[in-house]
Tab-separated table of C-alpha atoms and ligand atoms in Angstrom:
chain	number	residue	atom	x	y	z
A	275	UNK	CA	0.034	0.214	0.064
A	276	UNK	CA	1.282	3.551	-0.686
A	277	UNK	CA	2.136	5.543	2.253
A	278	UNK	CA	3.589	9.216	1.505
A	279	UNK	CA	6.085	10.165	4.477
A	280	UNK	CA	5.186	13.432	5.819
A	281	UNK	CA	8.454	15.782	4.881
A	282	UNK	CA	6.772	19.216	5.760
A	283	UNK	CA	7.700	19.565	9.362
A	284	UNK	CA	4.985	21.264	10.776
A	285	UNK	CA	2.639	18.924	9.246
A	286	UNK	CA	4.419	16.167	10.657
A	287	UNK	CA	3.894	17.555	14.056
A	288	UNK	CA	0.502	18.508	13.470
A	289	UNK	CA	-0.247	15.228	12.631
A	290	UNK	CA	1.771	13.447	15.420
A	291	UNK	CA	-0.308	15.595	17.727
A	292	UNK	CA	-3.428	13.723	16.409
A	293	UNK	CA	-2.241	10.597	17.316
A	294	UNK	CA	-0.949	11.489	20.398
A	295	UNK	CA	-4.685	12.767	21.029
A	296	UNK	CA	-5.370	9.284	20.450
A	297	UNK	CA	-3.063	7.218	22.517
A	298	UNK	CA	-4.377	9.188	25.217
A	299	UNK	CA	-8.006	8.413	24.287
A	300	UNK	CA	-6.970	4.742	23.957
A	301	UNK	CA	-5.417	4.700	27.744
A	302	UNK	CA	-8.535	6.378	28.617
A	303	UNK	CA	-11.011	3.609	27.474
A	304	UNK	CA	-8.411	0.681	28.312
A	305	UNK	CA	-8.892	2.111	32.118
A	306	UNK	CA	-12.495	3.145	32.302
A	307	UNK	CA	-13.322	1.622	35.133
A	308	UNK	CA	-17.646	1.979	34.263
A	309	UNK	CA	-16.545	-0.581	31.557
A	310	UNK	CA	-18.798	1.834	29.469
A	311	UNK	CA	-16.371	2.718	26.828
A	312	UNK	CA	-15.359	-0.660	26.686
A	313	UNK	CA	-18.749	-1.766	25.837
A	314	UNK	CA	-19.395	0.346	22.914
A	315	UNK	CA	-17.645	-1.928	20.414
A	316	UNK	CA	-21.145	-3.958	21.304
A	317	UNK	CA	-23.564	-1.495	19.720
A	318	UNK	CA	-25.319	1.440	20.486
A	319	UNK	CA	-28.357	2.995	21.803
A	320	UNK	CA	-28.465	6.862	22.045
A	321	UNK	CA	-31.476	8.612	22.468
A	322	UNK	CA	-30.657	11.807	21.017
A	323	UNK	CA	-30.174	13.010	17.482
A	324	UNK	CA	-28.044	16.137	17.571
A	325	UNK	CA	-28.119	18.349	14.317
A	326	UNK	CA	-25.733	20.951	14.600
A	327	UNK	CA	-23.089	23.268	12.659
A	328	UNK	CA	-19.794	22.221	11.497
A	329	UNK	CA	-17.961	24.692	13.347
A	330	UNK	CA	-15.389	23.237	15.466
A	331	UNK	CA	-16.607	25.069	18.642
A	332	UNK	CA	-19.891	23.393	19.016
A	333	UNK	CA	-19.006	19.483	19.370
A	334	UNK	CA	-22.056	17.825	20.573
A	335	UNK	CA	-20.617	15.406	23.187
A	336	UNK	CA	-19.206	18.269	25.107
A	337	UNK	CA	-22.086	20.287	25.029
A	338	UNK	CA	-24.369	17.760	26.080
A	339	UNK	CA	-21.802	16.493	28.408
A	340	UNK	CA	-22.301	13.018	27.232
A	341	UNK	CA	-20.161	10.086	26.232
A	342	UNK	CA	-19.446	8.302	22.781
A	343	UNK	CA	-22.432	6.175	22.592
A	344	UNK	CA	-25.020	8.293	23.534
A	345	UNK	CA	-25.751	11.106	21.004
A	346	UNK	CA	-25.905	10.250	17.046
A	347	UNK	CA	-24.750	13.228	15.157
A	348	UNK	CA	-25.372	15.007	11.930
A	349	UNK	CA	-23.448	18.307	11.364
A	350	UNK	CA	-23.330	20.274	8.128
A	351	UNK	CA	-22.480	24.250	7.706
A	352	UNK	CA	-24.995	26.346	10.089
A	353	UNK	CA	-26.972	22.741	10.861
A	354	UNK	CA	-29.283	23.066	7.958
A	355	UNK	CA	-32.144	20.287	7.270
A	356	UNK	CA	-32.547	20.585	3.478
A	357	UNK	CA	-35.397	18.439	2.308
A	358	UNK	CA	-33.615	16.981	-0.377
A	359	UNK	CA	-30.303	16.337	1.316
A	360	UNK	CA	-29.701	12.521	0.779
A	361	UNK	CA	-26.769	12.714	3.449
A	362	UNK	CA	-29.273	14.288	6.415
A	363	UNK	CA	-32.319	11.941	5.397
A	364	UNK	CA	-30.139	9.299	5.663
A	365	UNK	CA	-29.226	9.704	9.077
A	366	UNK	CA	-32.608	11.176	9.776
A	367	UNK	CA	-34.256	7.676	8.970
A	368	UNK	CA	-31.485	5.939	10.753
A	369	UNK	CA	-31.783	7.634	13.745
A	370	UNK	CA	-35.870	7.534	14.111
A	371	UNK	CA	-36.292	4.161	12.305
A	372	UNK	CA	-33.601	1.716	13.769
A	373	UNK	CA	-32.312	3.709	16.597
A	374	UNK	CA	-35.687	4.945	17.715
A	375	UNK	CA	-34.217	8.251	19.389
A	376	UNK	CA	-36.478	10.127	21.592
A	377	UNK	CA	-35.046	13.518	20.869
A	378	UNK	CA	-33.926	15.317	17.689
A	379	UNK	CA	-32.245	18.800	18.396
A	380	UNK	CA	-31.340	21.162	15.981
A	381	UNK	CA	-28.704	23.112	17.274
A	382	UNK	CA	-27.850	26.614	15.882
A	383	UNK	CA	-24.919	28.931	17.717
A	384	UNK	CA	-24.692	32.293	18.459
A	385	UNK	CA	-21.869	34.232	15.882
A	386	UNK	CA	-22.501	31.377	12.947
A	387	UNK	CA	-20.335	32.192	10.100
A	388	UNK	CA	-22.754	30.670	8.038
A	389	UNK	CA	-24.981	32.251	8.834
A	390	UNK	CA	-23.032	35.733	8.674
A	391	UNK	CA	-21.891	34.970	5.083
A	392	UNK	CA	-25.509	34.143	3.943
A	393	UNK	CA	-26.249	38.115	5.483
A	394	UNK	CA	-23.473	39.228	3.084
A	395	UNK	CA	-23.620	39.800	-0.900
A	396	UNK	CA	-20.148	38.487	-0.825
A	397	UNK	CA	-19.469	35.195	-2.871
A	398	UNK	CA	-17.318	32.317	-0.893
A	399	UNK	CA	-17.358	29.573	-3.635
A	400	UNK	CA	-19.674	26.732	-3.973
A	401	UNK	CA	-20.697	27.467	-0.273
A	402	UNK	CA	-22.683	29.945	-1.960
A	403	UNK	CA	-25.295	27.520	-2.965
A	404	UNK	CA	-25.857	26.089	0.252
A	405	UNK	CA	-25.789	29.280	1.866
A	406	UNK	CA	-28.728	30.401	-0.294
A	407	UNK	CA	-30.892	27.830	2.075
A	408	UNK	CA	-30.133	30.482	4.652
A	409	UNK	CA	-30.926	33.471	2.550
A	410	UNK	CA	-34.356	31.885	2.375
A	411	UNK	CA	-35.063	32.191	5.935
A	412	UNK	CA	-34.252	35.657	5.920
A	413	UNK	CA	-36.749	36.103	2.903
A	414	UNK	CA	-39.042	35.181	5.360
A	415	UNK	CA	-38.177	37.606	7.887
A	416	UNK	CA	-36.281	40.375	6.241
A	417	UNK	CA	-38.312	43.044	7.968
A	418	UNK	CA	-37.192	42.184	11.091
A	419	UNK	CA	-33.548	41.496	10.585
A	420	UNK	CA	-33.271	44.555	8.880
A	421	UNK	CA	-34.877	46.311	11.571
A	422	UNK	CA	-32.003	45.377	13.660
A	423	UNK	CA	-29.068	47.843	13.383
A	424	UNK	CA	-26.402	45.942	15.660
A	425	UNK	CA	-24.421	43.624	13.130
A	426	UNK	CA	-24.085	40.833	15.805
A	427	UNK	CA	-27.620	41.028	16.702
A	428	UNK	CA	-28.544	40.808	13.335
A	429	UNK	CA	-26.679	37.707	12.706
A	430	UNK	CA	-27.846	36.235	15.988
A	431	UNK	CA	-31.176	36.357	15.298
A	432	UNK	CA	-31.101	35.134	12.083
A	433	UNK	CA	-29.363	32.146	13.932
A	434	UNK	CA	-32.299	31.715	15.973
A	435	UNK	CA	-35.006	31.849	13.099
A	436	UNK	CA	-32.889	29.756	10.749
A	437	UNK	CA	-33.094	26.941	13.787
A	438	UNK	CA	-36.658	27.463	13.854
A	439	UNK	CA	-37.024	26.854	9.868
A	440	UNK	CA	-34.885	23.760	10.147
A	441	UNK	CA	-36.692	22.287	12.884
A	442	UNK	CA	-40.119	22.879	10.949
A	443	UNK	CA	-38.310	21.329	7.826
A	444	UNK	CA	-37.270	18.172	9.985
A	445	UNK	CA	-40.873	17.742	11.105
A	446	UNK	CA	-42.299	18.016	7.654
A	447	UNK	CA	-40.441	14.910	6.621
A	448	UNK	CA	-42.467	11.538	5.469
A	449	UNK	CA	-39.598	10.309	8.334
A	450	UNK	CA	-40.595	12.085	11.374
A	451	UNK	CA	-44.449	12.228	10.687
A	452	UNK	CA	-44.855	8.416	9.692
A	453	UNK	CA	-42.770	8.188	13.428
A	454	UNK	CA	-45.550	10.034	15.070
A	455	UNK	CA	-47.814	7.817	13.693
A	456	UNK	CA	-46.294	5.055	15.255
A	457	UNK	CA	-45.019	6.316	18.706
A	458	UNK	CA	-45.424	8.697	21.225
A	459	UNK	CA	-42.044	9.294	22.535
A	460	UNK	CA	-40.305	11.585	19.871
A	461	UNK	CA	-40.029	15.268	20.278
A	462	UNK	CA	-38.116	17.748	17.889
A	463	UNK	CA	-36.547	20.679	19.897
A	464	UNK	CA	-34.956	23.900	18.442
A	465	UNK	CA	-31.952	25.060	20.441
A	466	UNK	CA	-29.063	27.799	20.295
A	467	UNK	CA	-25.735	27.759	21.980
A	468	UNK	CA	-24.013	30.613	23.331
A	469	UNK	CA	-20.345	29.615	22.469
A	470	UNK	CA	-19.440	32.380	25.257
A	471	UNK	CA	-20.689	30.510	28.090
A	472	UNK	CA	-21.433	26.730	26.395
A	473	UNK	CA	-25.014	27.403	27.449
A	474	UNK	CA	-27.543	25.548	25.471
A	475	UNK	CA	-30.474	27.769	25.093
A	476	UNK	CA	-33.913	26.077	24.514
A	477	UNK	CA	-35.743	28.639	21.920
A	478	UNK	CA	-39.218	26.521	23.009
A	479	UNK	CA	-39.535	25.332	19.610
A	480	UNK	CA	-40.807	21.843	20.088
A	481	UNK	CA	-42.686	19.747	17.960
A	482	UNK	CA	-44.302	16.403	19.427
A	483	UNK	CA	-46.782	15.536	16.585
A	484	UNK	CA	-47.821	17.361	13.474
A	485	UNK	CA	-50.916	19.062	14.505
A	486	UNK	CA	-49.073	22.485	14.235
A	487	UNK	CA	-47.707	22.072	10.591
A	488	UNK	CA	-50.482	23.386	8.701
A	489	UNK	CA	-52.886	21.643	6.188
A	490	UNK	CA	-50.557	21.215	3.376
A	491	UNK	CA	-47.251	20.191	5.508
A	492	UNK	CA	-49.297	17.776	8.038
A	493	UNK	CA	-49.489	13.985	5.776
A	494	UNK	CA	-52.691	12.317	6.375
B	679	ZN	ZN1	-21.988	28.117	12.316
């Protein structure tokens, strides 16, 4: 098998740091007296599906103080739930229908670079097409966003409105609605992380059935 030696010393040191970190983790798994970490190889039964931003500052396990095995995770730029995203739909279907998670949290975060970029007219490359989904959310709420003068507050309010929209998008999928027909223990929540404090703020946008979705969206 082809193996390229890392010649650039900075690249090499950076890579070795990753491997050293893993050595530490291997030690922790080995020495875990609860046995929980060793049992992970047997399977998983998480109760939570986390759909969060790809931003490195908002890792699901640390934010919820949970261990590996406790949270099923999907992350992308700006925690979007796009109806035709096969990646998200596959994660959602597996989490809801196989793992039978009880909670789905769409977790946005204040200061989100994706949301901030969507509020500008600058081009950033291929991501502009992804960000258009956030611009759509802005379009629904442009009066409210435009009335906010402070740029930081503008972004943070759109972060909240975007979470609300993505929660709605999730709830309108056939996957979530069919699950609600079969069981009454699935809740979808909209939340925002304040990175400065680590606090996960409940936006009180929670759906446990399709009643609030409206005629066109609620499937028979
Ligand atoms: Zn973000």
